[in-house]
C-alpha positions as protocol buffer text, in pm:
chain_id: "A"
residue {
  index: 1
  type: MET
  ca { x: -103 y: 2004 z: 719 }
}
residue {
  index: 2
  type: ASN
  ca { x: -22 y: 2016 z: 349 }
}
residue {
  index: 3
  type: ILE
  ca { x: -221 y: 1750 z: 158 }
}
residue {
  index: 4
  type: GLN
  ca { x: 81 y: 1648 z: -50 }
}
residue {
  index: 5
  type: PHE
  ca { x: 282 y: 1583 z: 268 }
}
residue {
  index: 6
  type: LYS
  ca { x: 8 y: 1352 z: 393 }
}
residue {
  index: 7
  type: LYS
  ca { x: -24 y: 1161 z: 66 }
}
residue {
  index: 8
  type: GLY
  ca { x: 349 y: 1104 z: 56 }
}
residue {
  index: 9
  type: VAL
  ca { x: 375 y: 965 z: 407 }
}
residue {
  index: 10
  type: LEU
  ca { x: 43 y: 781 z: 444 }
}
residue {
  index: 11
  type: GLU
  ca { x: 175 y: 459 z: 291 }
}
residue {
  index: 12
  type: LEU
  ca { x: 460 y: 449 z: 544 }
}
residue {
  index: 13
  type: CYS
  ca { x: 217 y: 517 z: 829 }
}
residue {
  index: 14
  type: VAL
  ca { x: -10 y: 228 z: 723 }
}
residue {
  index: 15
  type: LEU
  ca { x: 283 y: -11 z: 680 }
}
residue {
  index: 16
  type: SER
  ca { x: 426 y: 91 z: 1019 }
}
residue {
  index: 17
  type: ILE
  ca { x: 100 y: 32 z: 1203 }
}
residue {
  index: 18
  type: LEU
  ca { x: 42 y: -302 z: 1031 }
}
residue {
  index: 19
  type: SER
  ca { x: 395 y: -411 z: 1119 }
}
residue {
  index: 20
  type: THR
  ca { x: 286 y: -416 z: 1484 }
}
residue {
  index: 21
  type: LYS
  ca { x: -64 y: -567 z: 1451 }
}
residue {
  index: 22
  type: ASP
  ca { x: -336 y: -661 z: 1202 }
}
residue {
  index: 23
  type: CYS
  ca { x: -603 y: -390 z: 1168 }
}
residue {
  index: 24
  type: TYR
  ca { x: -928 y: -323 z: 988 }
}
residue {
  index: 25
  type: GLY
  ca { x: -971 y: -7 z: 781 }
}
residue {
  index: 26
  type: TYR
  ca { x: -1148 y: 215 z: 1032 }
}
residue {
  index: 27
  type: GLU
  ca { x: -901 y: 112 z: 1302 }
}
residue {
  index: 28
  type: LEU
  ca { x: -614 y: 227 z: 1076 }
}
residue {
  index: 29
  type: VAL
  ca { x: -790 y: 559 z: 1014 }
}
residue {
  index: 30
  type: HIS
  ca { x: -838 y: 604 z: 1390 }
}
residue {
  index: 31
  type: ASN
  ca { x: -475 y: 519 z: 1472 }
}
residue {
  index: 32
  type: ILE
  ca { x: -336 y: 754 z: 1206 }
}
residue {
  index: 33
  type: SER
  ca { x: -584 y: 1029 z: 1299 }
}
residue {
  index: 34
  type: GLU
  ca { x: -437 y: 1041 z: 1648 }
}
residue {
  index: 35
  type: SER
  ca { x: -129 y: 1205 z: 1493 }
}
residue {
  index: 36
  type: ILE
  ca { x: -233 y: 1326 z: 1147 }
}
residue {
  index: 37
  type: THR
  ca { x: -575 y: 1450 z: 1039 }
}
residue {
  index: 38
  type: ILE
  ca { x: -703 y: 1228 z: 757 }
}
residue {
  index: 39
  type: SER
  ca { x: -1042 y: 1126 z: 624 }
}
residue {
  index: 40
  type: GLU
  ca { x: -1165 y: 771 z: 583 }
}
residue {
  index: 41
  type: GLY
  ca { x: -1185 y: 821 z: 208 }
}
residue {
  index: 42
  type: THR
  ca { x: -809 y: 857 z: 174 }
}
residue {
  index: 43
  type: ILE
  ca { x: -715 y: 526 z: 332 }
}
residue {
  index: 44
  type: TYR
  ca { x: -932 y: 276 z: 144 }
}
residue {
  index: 45
  type: PRO
  ca { x: -793 y: 339 z: -207 }
}
residue {
  index: 46
  type: LEU
  ca { x: -443 y: 306 z: -59 }
}
residue {
  index: 47
  type: LEU
  ca { x: -536 y: -23 z: 111 }
}
residue {
  index: 48
  type: ARG
  ca { x: -675 y: -161 z: -217 }
}
residue {
  index: 49
  type: ARG
  ca { x: -362 y: -61 z: -408 }
}
residue {
  index: 50
  type: LEU
  ca { x: -120 y: -204 z: -152 }
}
residue {
  index: 51
  type: THR
  ca { x: -321 y: -526 z: -131 }
}
residue {
  index: 52
  type: LYS
  ca { x: -304 y: -562 z: -512 }
}
residue {
  index: 53
  type: GLU
  ca { x: 71 y: -501 z: -492 }
}
residue {
  index: 54
  type: GLY
  ca { x: 102 y: -794 z: -249 }
}
residue {
  index: 55
  type: LEU
  ca { x: 201 y: -593 z: 59 }
}
residue {
  index: 56
  type: PHE
  ca { x: -102 y: -714 z: 257 }
}
residue {
  index: 57
  type: THR
  ca { x: -328 y: -1011 z: 277 }
}
residue {
  index: 58
  type: THR
  ca { x: -682 y: -974 z: 407 }
}
residue {
  index: 59
  type: TYR
  ca { x: -913 y: -1188 z: 613 }
}
residue {
  index: 60
  type: LEU
  ca { x: -1258 y: -1148 z: 766 }
}
residue {
  index: 61
  type: LYS
  ca { x: -1306 y: -1159 z: 1141 }
}
residue {
  index: 62
  type: GLU
  ca { x: -1640 y: -1163 z: 1322 }
}
residue {
  index: 63
  type: SER
  ca { x: -1731 y: -847 z: 1508 }
}
residue {
  index: 64
  type: GLN
  ca { x: -1954 y: -815 z: 1813 }
}
residue {
  index: 65
  type: GLU
  ca { x: -2066 y: -472 z: 1689 }
}
residue {
  index: 66
  type: GLY
  ca { x: -2195 y: -568 z: 1345 }
}
residue {
  index: 67
  type: PRO
  ca { x: -2087 y: -750 z: 1029 }
}
residue {
  index: 68
  type: PRO
  ca { x: -1747 y: -920 z: 998 }
}
residue {
  index: 69
  type: ARG
  ca { x: -1454 y: -683 z: 954 }
}
residue {
  index: 70
  type: LYS
  ca { x: -1188 y: -704 z: 685 }
}
residue {
  index: 71
  type: TYR
  ca { x: -847 y: -715 z: 852 }
}
residue {
  index: 72
  type: TYR
  ca { x: -520 y: -631 z: 678 }
}
residue {
  index: 73
  type: GLN
  ca { x: -207 y: -830 z: 753 }
}
residue {
  index: 74
  type: LEU
  ca { x: 143 y: -739 z: 636 }
}
residue {
  index: 75
  type: THR
  ca { x: 312 y: -993 z: 408 }
}
residue {
  index: 76
  type: GLU
  ca { x: 687 y: -1054 z: 394 }
}
residue {
  index: 77
  type: GLU
  ca { x: 693 y: -830 z: 88 }
}
residue {
  index: 78
  type: GLY
  ca { x: 511 y: -566 z: 294 }
}
residue {
  index: 79
  type: LYS
  ca { x: 767 y: -593 z: 575 }
}
residue {
  index: 80
  type: THR
  ca { x: 1047 y: -543 z: 325 }
}
residue {
  index: 81
  type: ALA
  ca { x: 868 y: -243 z: 170 }
}
residue {
  index: 82
  type: LYS
  ca { x: 818 y: -92 z: 517 }
}
residue {
  index: 83
  type: GLU
  ca { x: 1189 y: -127 z: 598 }
}
residue {
  index: 84
  type: GLU
  ca { x: 1290 y: 33 z: 266 }
}
residue {
  index: 85
  type: LEU
  ca { x: 1041 y: 319 z: 299 }
}
residue {
  index: 86
  type: THR
  ca { x: 1153 y: 383 z: 655 }
}
residue {
  index: 87
  type: LYS
  ca { x: 1517 y: 417 z: 544 }
}
residue {
  index: 88
  type: GLU
  ca { x: 1414 y: 644 z: 258 }
}
residue {
  index: 89
  type: TRP
  ca { x: 1198 y: 853 z: 493 }
}
residue {
  index: 90
  type: PHE
  ca { x: 1479 y: 919 z: 742 }
}
residue {
  index: 91
  type: ALA
  ca { x: 1724 y: 1004 z: 464 }
}
residue {
  index: 92
  type: PHE
  ca { x: 1465 y: 1240 z: 311 }
}
residue {
  index: 93
  type: VAL
  ca { x: 1389 y: 1409 z: 644 }
}
residue {
  index: 94
  type: GLU
  ca { x: 1759 y: 1453 z: 714 }
}
residue {
  index: 95
  type: GLY
  ca { x: 1809 y: 1616 z: 373 }
}
residue {
  index: 96
  type: VAL
  ca { x: 1510 y: 1847 z: 414 }
}
residue {
  index: 97
  type: ASN
  ca { x: 1622 y: 1944 z: 764 }
}
residue {
  index: 98
  type: LYS
  ca { x: 1964 y: 2041 z: 628 }
}
residue {
  index: 99
  type: ILE
  ca { x: 1802 y: 2264 z: 367 }
}
residue {
  index: 100
  type: VAL
  ca { x: 1544 y: 2414 z: 602 }
}
residue {
  index: 101
  type: GLY
  ca { x: 1807 y: 2463 z: 873 }
}
residue {
  index: 102
  type: ARG
  ca { x: 2011 y: 2684 z: 640 }
}
residue {
  index: 103
  type: ASP
  ca { x: 1752 y: 2959 z: 683 }
}
residue {
  index: 104
  type: GLU
  ca { x: 1788 y: 2947 z: 1060 }
}
residue {
  index: 105
  type: GLU
  ca { x: 2169 y: 2951 z: 1046 }
}
residue {
  index: 106
  type: SER
  ca { x: 2175 y: 3265 z: 832 }
}
residue {
  index: 107
  type: GLU
  ca { x: 1949 y: 3463 z: 1068 }
}
């Protein structure tokens, strides 16, 4: 998949997953990787940026498999951002599909 496509949609993917449950970084990578191939290195800078922007809060939770894990939790601001991005995404996809569909109609 085109790298620019991934970068553009990764924020929405993270917000969508965190709107259903709190997750730690590797768990987010795993969940996203089930549908889109990404590397761990792409998610952590995004998590730092979105945390600084106030879309997440973080907390540590003990782990049975090692050191405590840093969990990300969506804030109210994050929920609002997710709703806005979701609307923008569907409008964008609809517009692109109209353009891309023109090729198929002319064949």
